[in-house]
Amino acid sequence: MKNTIKLIMVAIIGIFMVACGNTGEEKVSKVYVGTNAEFAPFEYLEDGKTVGFDMDLMEAISKEIGIEIEIKDMAFDGLLPALQAKKIDMIIAGMTATEERKKAVNFSETYYKANQVIITAEKAEDIANFDGLKGKKVGVILGFTGDVVVSKIKGVETKKYNAGYVAIMDLKEGKIDAVVLDGEPAKNFVKNNEGIKITSAEGEKEEYAMAVSKDNEELLKKINIALTTLKGNGTYDKLLKKWF
Ligand code: ARG
């Protein structure tokens, strides 16, 4: 009789623990990943799906960690506020880990090195460095590091755009003299548009990293371990070859 009571007690405790979700490691929680899918080849929309290097990398990381992810596409300058408001758990968006942003969020290890470049009309004279933008009308994308870089140069008339392709359209129509953008997306625009080129000016190195909110050390640690694994086992290199 005593044993039966004991057994019932254990069963009740067991049921109670499961009901409370106390199943330890097996619990799979969804991680919301913010991006801005207007940054090919890192992230862009294709048939309504977000694709690109970052998306493949994120997919590989999620498999490595064993998490389920959901991509949330939004305006680039809305990403950090969304992360701080806990509407998303992390960001992967070709985002440069700047000192300014580090005050608000934590960044993972670097997963890509990039730099700003200057795009002009094909027939325009070459611009050898960023100071050469002085006296010119320059398009930048709102909230991108290119915006910050150009605003530091005195005597430049900047025009801010919500998306890269709109700036490129204006450049092609001669409404602006140049567009400052990250190297890979710039190459992509030049490849897909007639009459524009990348000048020889090279901006400072920037490092792309994933952002996680300051109080989520746990997720950050897992991301960094996964990134190291993927760099070590050839997955990361395979993705580089696929996209660049
Ligand atoms: N690297 C630049 C920055 O951090 C531009 C990133 C834009 N990314 C995007 N998915 N739209 O500001």
PDB file of C-alpha atoms and ligand atoms in Angstrom:
ATOM      1  CA  MET A   1       0.000   0.000   0.000  1.00  0.00           C
ATOM      2  CA  LYS A   2       2.811   2.375   1.011  1.00  0.00           C
ATOM      3  CA  ASN A   3       4.575   1.673  -2.287  1.00  0.00           C
ATOM      4  CA  THR A   4       1.465   2.447  -4.293  1.00  0.00           C
ATOM      5  CA  ILE A   5       1.149   5.849  -2.588  1.00  0.00           C
ATOM      6  CA  LYS A   6       4.830   6.554  -3.260  1.00  0.00           C
ATOM      7  CA  LEU A   7       4.363   5.636  -6.917  1.00  0.00           C
ATOM      8  CA  ILE A   8       1.343   7.904  -7.267  1.00  0.00           C
ATOM      9  CA  MET A   9       3.278  10.748  -5.616  1.00  0.00           C
ATOM     10  CA  VAL A  10       6.198  10.354  -8.033  1.00  0.00           C
ATOM     11  CA  ALA A  11       3.802  10.257 -10.977  1.00  0.00           C
ATOM     12  CA  ILE A  12       2.061  13.434  -9.803  1.00  0.00           C
ATOM     13  CA  ILE A  13       5.383  15.253  -9.356  1.00  0.00           C
ATOM     14  CA  GLY A  14       6.457  14.070 -12.816  1.00  0.00           C
ATOM     15  CA  ILE A  15       3.270  15.335 -14.452  1.00  0.00           C
ATOM     16  CA  PHE A  16       3.595  18.614 -12.575  1.00  0.00           C
ATOM     17  CA  MET A  17       7.177  19.136 -13.825  1.00  0.00           C
ATOM     18  CA  VAL A  18       6.207  18.469 -17.456  1.00  0.00           C
ATOM     19  CA  ALA A  19       3.208  20.785 -17.134  1.00  0.00           C
ATOM     20  CA  CYS A  20       5.498  23.538 -15.875  1.00  0.00           C
ATOM     21  CA  GLY A  21       7.698  23.072 -18.891  1.00  0.00           C
ATOM     22  CA  ASN A  22      10.523  21.920 -16.707  1.00  0.00           C
ATOM     23  CA  THR A  23      11.922  19.552 -19.312  1.00  0.00           C
ATOM     24  CA  GLY A  24      15.409  21.010 -19.245  1.00  0.00           C
ATOM     25  CA  GLU A  25      17.514  20.897 -22.399  1.00  0.00           C
ATOM     26  CA  GLU A  26      14.820  19.458 -24.643  1.00  0.00           C
ATOM     27  CA  LYS A  27      12.755  22.619 -24.623  1.00  0.00           C
ATOM     28  CA  VAL A  28      12.850  24.270 -28.060  1.00  0.00           C
ATOM     29  CA  SER A  29      12.067  27.941 -27.962  1.00  0.00           C
ATOM     30  CA  LYS A  30      11.655  30.077 -31.032  1.00  0.00           C
ATOM     31  CA  VAL A  31      14.233  32.764 -31.673  1.00  0.00           C
ATOM     32  CA  TYR A  32      13.057  35.816 -33.615  1.00  0.00           C
ATOM     33  CA  VAL A  33      15.748  37.101 -35.953  1.00  0.00           C
ATOM     34  CA  GLY A  34      15.500  40.645 -37.296  1.00  0.00           C
ATOM     35  CA  THR A  35      16.874  41.633 -40.686  1.00  0.00           C
ATOM     36  CA  ASN A  36      16.364  44.168 -43.465  1.00  0.00           C
ATOM     37  CA  ALA A  37      16.063  42.263 -46.719  1.00  0.00           C
ATOM     38  CA  GLU A  38      17.278  45.055 -48.989  1.00  0.00           C
ATOM     39  CA  PHE A  39      20.956  44.229 -48.887  1.00  0.00           C
ATOM     40  CA  ALA A  40      21.836  41.648 -51.520  1.00  0.00           C
ATOM     41  CA  PRO A  41      23.802  39.391 -51.453  1.00  0.00           C
ATOM     42  CA  PHE A  42      23.512  39.319 -47.638  1.00  0.00           C
ATOM     43  CA  GLU A  43      19.731  39.433 -47.466  1.00  0.00           C
ATOM     44  CA  TYR A  44      17.073  40.122 -50.049  1.00  0.00           C
ATOM     45  CA  LEU A  45      13.656  38.925 -51.072  1.00  0.00           C
ATOM     46  CA  GLU A  46      13.212  36.275 -53.722  1.00  0.00           C
ATOM     47  CA  ASP A  47       9.684  35.006 -54.398  1.00  0.00           C
ATOM     48  CA  GLY A  48       8.625  36.398 -51.047  1.00  0.00           C
ATOM     49  CA  LYS A  49      11.390  34.558 -49.182  1.00  0.00           C
ATOM     50  CA  THR A  50      14.369  36.169 -47.450  1.00  0.00           C
ATOM     51  CA  VAL A  51      17.503  34.662 -48.978  1.00  0.00           C
ATOM     52  CA  GLY A  52      21.219  35.495 -48.994  1.00  0.00           C
ATOM     53  CA  PHE A  53      24.506  34.786 -47.245  1.00  0.00           C
ATOM     54  CA  ASP A  54      23.246  35.924 -43.839  1.00  0.00           C
ATOM     55  CA  MET A  55      20.113  33.802 -44.143  1.00  0.00           C
ATOM     56  CA  ASP A  56      22.111  30.663 -44.978  1.00  0.00           C
ATOM     57  CA  LEU A  57      24.555  31.384 -42.172  1.00  0.00           C
ATOM     58  CA  MET A  58      21.704  31.918 -39.724  1.00  0.00           C
ATOM     59  CA  GLU A  59      20.076  28.688 -40.822  1.00  0.00           C
ATOM     60  CA  ALA A  60      23.340  26.809 -40.239  1.00  0.00           C
ATOM     61  CA  ILE A  61      23.792  28.438 -36.826  1.00  0.00           C
ATOM     62  CA  SER A  62      20.247  27.559 -35.778  1.00  0.00           C
ATOM     63  CA  LYS A  63      20.802  23.915 -36.722  1.00  0.00           C
ATOM     64  CA  GLU A  64      24.083  23.919 -34.811  1.00  0.00           C
ATOM     65  CA  ILE A  65      22.485  25.338 -31.654  1.00  0.00           C
ATOM     66  CA  GLY A  66      19.239  23.424 -32.067  1.00  0.00           C
ATOM     67  CA  ILE A  67      16.868  26.352 -32.126  1.00  0.00           C
ATOM     68  CA  GLU A  68      13.888  27.207 -34.253  1.00  0.00           C
ATOM     69  CA  ILE A  69      14.111  30.632 -35.881  1.00  0.00           C
ATOM     70  CA  GLU A  70      11.683  33.045 -37.480  1.00  0.00           C
ATOM     71  CA  ILE A  71      12.947  35.882 -39.678  1.00  0.00           C
ATOM     72  CA  LYS A  72      11.400  39.306 -39.140  1.00  0.00           C
ATOM     73  CA  ASP A  73      11.999  41.692 -42.034  1.00  0.00           C
ATOM     74  CA  MET A  74      11.884  45.388 -41.120  1.00  0.00           C
ATOM     75  CA  ALA A  75      13.446  48.787 -41.855  1.00  0.00           C
ATOM     76  CA  PHE A  76      17.175  48.812 -41.073  1.00  0.00           C
ATOM     77  CA  ASP A  77      16.958  51.714 -38.641  1.00  0.00           C
ATOM     78  CA  GLY A  78      14.163  49.885 -36.796  1.00  0.00           C
ATOM     79  CA  LEU A  79      16.307  46.839 -36.001  1.00  0.00           C
ATOM     80  CA  LEU A  80      18.181  48.076 -32.922  1.00  0.00           C
ATOM     81  CA  PRO A  81      15.051  49.623 -31.335  1.00  0.00           C
ATOM     82  CA  ALA A  82      13.164  46.353 -31.984  1.00  0.00           C
ATOM     83  CA  LEU A  83      15.937  44.376 -30.296  1.00  0.00           C
ATOM     84  CA  GLN A  84      15.973  46.679 -27.288  1.00  0.00           C
ATOM     85  CA  ALA A  85      12.183  46.481 -27.044  1.00  0.00           C
ATOM     86  CA  LYS A  86      12.493  42.640 -27.131  1.00  0.00           C
ATOM     87  CA  LYS A  87      10.348  42.366 -30.250  1.00  0.00           C
ATOM     88  CA  ILE A  88      13.190  40.322 -31.718  1.00  0.00           C
ATOM     89  CA  ASP A  89      15.909  38.247 -30.023  1.00  0.00           C
ATOM     90  CA  MET A  90      18.777  38.975 -32.382  1.00  0.00           C
ATOM     91  CA  ILE A  91      19.816  40.699 -35.606  1.00  0.00           C
ATOM     92  CA  ILE A  92      21.649  39.440 -38.656  1.00  0.00           C
ATOM     93  CA  ALA A  93      21.668  42.151 -41.309  1.00  0.00           C
ATOM     94  CA  GLY A  94      25.179  42.802 -42.586  1.00  0.00           C
ATOM     95  CA  MET A  95      25.300  45.060 -39.563  1.00  0.00           C
ATOM     96  CA  THR A  96      28.626  46.679 -38.742  1.00  0.00           C
ATOM     97  CA  ALA A  97      29.654  46.319 -35.102  1.00  0.00           C
ATOM     98  CA  THR A  98      30.335  50.011 -34.420  1.00  0.00           C
ATOM     99  CA  GLU A  99      31.408  51.466 -31.063  1.00  0.00           C
ATOM    100  CA  GLU A 100      28.198  53.493 -30.996  1.00  0.00           C
ATOM    101  CA  ARG A 101      25.984  50.426 -31.459  1.00  0.00           C
ATOM    102  CA  LYS A 102      28.027  48.477 -28.892  1.00  0.00           C
ATOM    103  CA  LYS A 103      26.707  50.851 -26.252  1.00  0.00           C
ATOM    104  CA  ALA A 104      23.194  49.543 -26.914  1.00  0.00           C
ATOM    105  CA  VAL A 105      23.671  45.860 -27.781  1.00  0.00           C
ATOM    106  CA  ASN A 106      26.194  43.028 -27.701  1.00  0.00           C
ATOM    107  CA  PHE A 107      27.799  41.785 -30.899  1.00  0.00           C
ATOM    108  CA  SER A 108      28.915  38.273 -31.793  1.00  0.00           C
ATOM    109  CA  GLU A 109      32.337  37.502 -33.232  1.00  0.00           C
ATOM    110  CA  THR A 110      32.885  39.013 -36.691  1.00  0.00           C
ATOM    111  CA  TYR A 111      31.491  36.944 -39.542  1.00  0.00           C
ATOM    112  CA  TYR A 112      32.407  39.213 -42.480  1.00  0.00           C
ATOM    113  CA  LYS A 113      34.823  42.067 -43.173  1.00  0.00           C
ATOM    114  CA  ALA A 114      33.675  44.852 -45.449  1.00  0.00           C
ATOM    115  CA  ASN A 115      34.294  48.490 -46.321  1.00  0.00           C
ATOM    116  CA  GLN A 116      32.410  51.451 -47.739  1.00  0.00           C
ATOM    117  CA  VAL A 117      32.844  52.265 -51.418  1.00  0.00           C
ATOM    118  CA  ILE A 118      31.753  55.110 -53.687  1.00  0.00           C
ATOM    119  CA  ILE A 119      29.537  54.470 -56.705  1.00  0.00           C
ATOM    120  CA  THR A 120      29.354  57.074 -59.488  1.00  0.00           C
ATOM    121  CA  ALA A 121      28.224  57.315 -63.073  1.00  0.00           C
ATOM    122  CA  GLU A 122      30.466  55.303 -65.379  1.00  0.00           C
ATOM    123  CA  LYS A 123      31.562  58.408 -67.275  1.00  0.00           C
ATOM    124  CA  ALA A 124      32.408  60.424 -64.134  1.00  0.00           C
ATOM    125  CA  GLU A 125      36.021  61.084 -63.179  1.00  0.00           C
ATOM    126  CA  ASP A 126      37.471  58.641 -60.650  1.00  0.00           C
ATOM    127  CA  ILE A 127      37.301  59.576 -56.959  1.00  0.00           C
ATOM    128  CA  ALA A 128      40.459  58.356 -55.227  1.00  0.00           C
ATOM    129  CA  ASN A 129      39.469  58.931 -51.596  1.00  0.00           C
ATOM    130  CA  PHE A 130      36.498  59.927 -49.480  1.00  0.00           C
ATOM    131  CA  ASP A 131      37.594  63.560 -49.195  1.00  0.00           C
ATOM    132  CA  GLY A 132      37.035  63.669 -52.934  1.00  0.00           C
ATOM    133  CA  LEU A 133      33.312  63.749 -52.159  1.00  0.00           C
ATOM    134  CA  LYS A 134      33.627  67.385 -51.064  1.00  0.00           C
ATOM    135  CA  GLY A 135      31.343  69.657 -53.060  1.00  0.00           C
ATOM    136  CA  LYS A 136      29.349  66.714 -54.401  1.00  0.00           C
ATOM    137  CA  LYS A 137      25.781  65.571 -53.928  1.00  0.00           C
ATOM    138  CA  VAL A 138      26.029  62.182 -52.232  1.00  0.00           C
ATOM    139  CA  GLY A 139      23.319  59.608 -51.614  1.00  0.00           C
ATOM    140  CA  VAL A 140      23.419  57.537 -48.419  1.00  0.00           C
ATOM    141  CA  ILE A 141      20.978  55.102 -46.871  1.00  0.00           C
ATOM    142  CA  LEU A 142      19.311  56.154 -43.657  1.00  0.00           C
ATOM    143  CA  GLY A 143      21.019  54.649 -40.617  1.00  0.00           C
ATOM    144  CA  PHE A 144      23.707  52.770 -42.569  1.00  0.00           C
ATOM    145  CA  THR A 145      27.342  53.281 -41.595  1.00  0.00           C
ATOM    146  CA  GLY A 146      27.839  54.961 -44.994  1.00  0.00           C
ATOM    147  CA  ASP A 147      25.566  57.716 -43.695  1.00  0.00           C
ATOM    148  CA  VAL A 148      27.865  58.197 -40.672  1.00  0.00           C
ATOM    149  CA  VAL A 149      31.048  58.115 -42.781  1.00  0.00           C
ATOM    150  CA  VAL A 150      29.802  60.763 -45.216  1.00  0.00           C
ATOM    151  CA  SER A 151      28.399  63.037 -42.509  1.00  0.00           C
ATOM    152  CA  LYS A 152      31.950  63.343 -41.100  1.00  0.00           C
ATOM    153  CA  ILE A 153      33.247  64.868 -44.340  1.00  0.00           C
ATOM    154  CA  LYS A 154      32.768  68.610 -44.442  1.00  0.00           C
ATOM    155  CA  GLY A 155      31.274  70.285 -47.479  1.00  0.00           C
ATOM    156  CA  VAL A 156      29.250  67.332 -48.756  1.00  0.00           C
ATOM    157  CA  GLU A 157      25.605  67.696 -49.642  1.00  0.00           C
ATOM    158  CA  THR A 158      23.998  64.435 -48.504  1.00  0.00           C
ATOM    159  CA  LYS A 159      20.684  63.066 -49.598  1.00  0.00           C
ATOM    160  CA  LYS A 160      19.261  60.309 -47.389  1.00  0.00           C
ATOM    161  CA  TYR A 161      17.348  57.416 -48.885  1.00  0.00           C
ATOM    162  CA  ASN A 162      15.256  54.668 -47.354  1.00  0.00           C
ATOM    163  CA  ALA A 163      16.644  52.001 -49.662  1.00  0.00           C
ATOM    164  CA  GLY A 164      19.713  51.485 -51.815  1.00  0.00           C
ATOM    165  CA  TYR A 165      17.908  50.938 -55.104  1.00  0.00           C
ATOM    166  CA  VAL A 166      16.197  54.358 -54.878  1.00  0.00           C
ATOM    167  CA  ALA A 167      19.587  56.063 -54.439  1.00  0.00           C
ATOM    168  CA  ILE A 168      20.962  54.122 -57.417  1.00  0.00           C
ATOM    169  CA  MET A 169      17.968  55.210 -59.513  1.00  0.00           C
ATOM    170  CA  ASP A 170      18.658  58.855 -58.681  1.00  0.00           C
ATOM    171  CA  LEU A 171      22.345  58.356 -59.488  1.00  0.00           C
ATOM    172  CA  LYS A 172      21.490  56.919 -62.888  1.00  0.00           C
ATOM    173  CA  GLU A 173      19.194  59.859 -63.559  1.00  0.00           C
ATOM    174  CA  GLY A 174      21.962  62.290 -62.640  1.00  0.00           C
ATOM    175  CA  LYS A 175      20.097  63.704 -59.636  1.00  0.00           C
ATOM    176  CA  ILE A 176      23.078  62.927 -57.369  1.00  0.00           C
ATOM    177  CA  ASP A 177      26.822  62.535 -58.077  1.00  0.00           C
ATOM    178  CA  ALA A 178      27.616  59.499 -55.958  1.00  0.00           C
ATOM    179  CA  VAL A 179      26.268  56.834 -53.604  1.00  0.00           C
ATOM    180  CA  VAL A 180      28.233  55.527 -50.616  1.00  0.00           C
ATOM    181  CA  LEU A 181      27.476  51.917 -49.751  1.00  0.00           C
ATOM    182  CA  ASP A 182      29.046  48.697 -48.419  1.00  0.00           C
ATOM    183  CA  GLY A 183      31.276  46.978 -50.995  1.00  0.00           C
ATOM    184  CA  GLU A 184      29.353  43.781 -51.762  1.00  0.00           C
ATOM    185  CA  PRO A 185      25.900  45.350 -52.184  1.00  0.00           C
ATOM    186  CA  ALA A 186      27.589  48.057 -54.292  1.00  0.00           C
ATOM    187  CA  LYS A 187      29.115  45.387 -56.572  1.00  0.00           C
ATOM    188  CA  ASN A 188      25.702  43.838 -56.850  1.00  0.00           C
ATOM    189  CA  PHE A 189      24.134  47.125 -57.978  1.00  0.00           C
ATOM    190  CA  VAL A 190      26.897  47.754 -60.520  1.00  0.00           C
ATOM    191  CA  LYS A 191      26.443  44.248 -61.908  1.00  0.00           C
ATOM    192  CA  ASN A 192      22.710  44.732 -62.350  1.00  0.00           C
ATOM    193  CA  ASN A 193      22.656  48.340 -63.585  1.00  0.00           C
ATOM    194  CA  GLU A 194      24.061  49.935 -66.718  1.00  0.00           C
ATOM    195  CA  GLY A 195      26.189  53.076 -66.609  1.00  0.00           C
ATOM    196  CA  ILE A 196      27.513  53.030 -63.042  1.00  0.00           C
ATOM    197  CA  LYS A 197      30.877  52.043 -61.534  1.00  0.00           C
ATOM    198  CA  ILE A 198      32.731  51.698 -58.249  1.00  0.00           C
ATOM    199  CA  THR A 199      35.521  54.256 -57.809  1.00  0.00           C
ATOM    200  CA  SER A 200      38.988  53.427 -56.474  1.00  0.00           C
ATOM    201  CA  ALA A 201      38.343  55.058 -53.065  1.00  0.00           C
ATOM    202  CA  GLU A 202      38.403  52.532 -50.221  1.00  0.00           C
ATOM    203  CA  GLY A 203      36.753  53.209 -46.889  1.00  0.00           C
ATOM    204  CA  GLU A 204      37.881  51.962 -43.490  1.00  0.00           C
ATOM    205  CA  LYS A 205      37.390  48.299 -42.636  1.00  0.00           C
ATOM    206  CA  GLU A 206      34.093  47.399 -41.026  1.00  0.00           C
ATOM    207  CA  GLU A 207      33.162  44.148 -39.335  1.00  0.00           C
ATOM    208  CA  TYR A 208      29.751  42.548 -39.674  1.00  0.00           C
ATOM    209  CA  ALA A 209      28.433  40.778 -36.602  1.00  0.00           C
ATOM    210  CA  MET A 210      25.149  39.510 -35.193  1.00  0.00           C
ATOM    211  CA  ALA A 211      23.559  41.604 -32.463  1.00  0.00           C
ATOM    212  CA  VAL A 212      21.944  40.254 -29.293  1.00  0.00           C
ATOM    213  CA  SER A 213      20.475  42.225 -26.415  1.00  0.00           C
ATOM    214  CA  LYS A 214      22.817  42.930 -23.495  1.00  0.00           C
ATOM    215  CA  ASP A 215      20.977  40.636 -21.092  1.00  0.00           C
ATOM    216  CA  ASN A 216      21.080  37.577 -23.342  1.00  0.00           C
ATOM    217  CA  GLU A 217      24.620  36.310 -22.742  1.00  0.00           C
ATOM    218  CA  GLU A 218      23.350  32.748 -23.135  1.00  0.00           C
ATOM    219  CA  LEU A 219      22.294  33.163 -26.776  1.00  0.00           C
ATOM    220  CA  LEU A 220      25.431  35.156 -27.615  1.00  0.00           C
ATOM    221  CA  LYS A 221      27.641  32.390 -26.245  1.00  0.00           C
ATOM    222  CA  LYS A 222      25.835  29.750 -28.278  1.00  0.00           C
ATOM    223  CA  ILE A 223      26.058  31.843 -31.467  1.00  0.00           C
ATOM    224  CA  ASN A 224      29.805  32.328 -31.043  1.00  0.00           C
ATOM    225  CA  ILE A 225      30.428  28.637 -30.427  1.00  0.00           C
ATOM    226  CA  ALA A 226      28.325  27.735 -33.476  1.00  0.00           C
ATOM    227  CA  LEU A 227      30.196  30.285 -35.608  1.00  0.00           C
ATOM    228  CA  THR A 228      33.551  28.802 -34.588  1.00  0.00           C
ATOM    229  CA  THR A 229      32.302  25.303 -35.411  1.00  0.00           C
ATOM    230  CA  LEU A 230      30.997  26.378 -38.829  1.00  0.00           C
ATOM    231  CA  LYS A 231      34.263  28.148 -39.644  1.00  0.00           C
ATOM    232  CA  GLY A 232      36.183  25.033 -38.621  1.00  0.00           C
ATOM    233  CA  ASN A 233      34.136  22.418 -40.467  1.00  0.00           C
ATOM    234  CA  GLY A 234      34.048  24.103 -43.885  1.00  0.00           C
ATOM    235  CA  THR A 235      30.384  25.178 -43.818  1.00  0.00           C
ATOM    236  CA  TYR A 236      31.264  28.870 -43.576  1.00  0.00           C
ATOM    237  CA  ASP A 237      33.699  28.660 -46.531  1.00  0.00           C
ATOM    238  CA  LYS A 238      31.093  26.852 -48.589  1.00  0.00           C
ATOM    239  CA  LEU A 239      28.672  29.724 -47.995  1.00  0.00           C
ATOM    240  CA  LEU A 240      31.324  32.308 -48.940  1.00  0.00           C
ATOM    241  CA  LYS A 241      31.888  30.469 -52.221  1.00  0.00           C
ATOM    242  CA  LYS A 242      28.156  30.240 -52.867  1.00  0.00           C
ATOM    243  CA  TRP A 243      27.438  33.950 -52.374  1.00  0.00           C
ATOM    244  CA  PHE A 244      30.583  35.935 -53.266  1.00  0.00           C
TER     245      PHE A 244
HETATM  246  N1  ARG B   1      26.971  47.654 -42.800  1.00  0.00           N
HETATM  247  C1  ARG B   1      26.103  48.775 -42.810  1.00  0.00           C
HETATM  248  C2  ARG B   1      25.674  49.140 -41.413  1.00  0.00           C
HETATM  249  O1  ARG B   1      25.841  48.399 -40.516  1.00  0.00           O
HETATM  250  C3  ARG B   1      24.879  48.559 -43.674  1.00  0.00           C
HETATM  251  C4  ARG B   1      24.030  47.397 -43.307  1.00  0.00           C
HETATM  252  C5  ARG B   1      22.724  47.333 -44.051  1.00  0.00           C
HETATM  253  N2  ARG B   1      22.099  46.095 -43.897  1.00  0.00           N
HETATM  254  C6  ARG B   1      20.844  45.800 -44.347  1.00  0.00           C
HETATM  255  N3  ARG B   1      20.427  44.579 -44.176  1.00  0.00           N
HETATM  256  N4  ARG B   1      20.104  46.685 -44.906  1.00  0.00           N
HETATM  257  O2  ARG B   1      25.151  50.199 -41.187  1.00  0.00           O
END
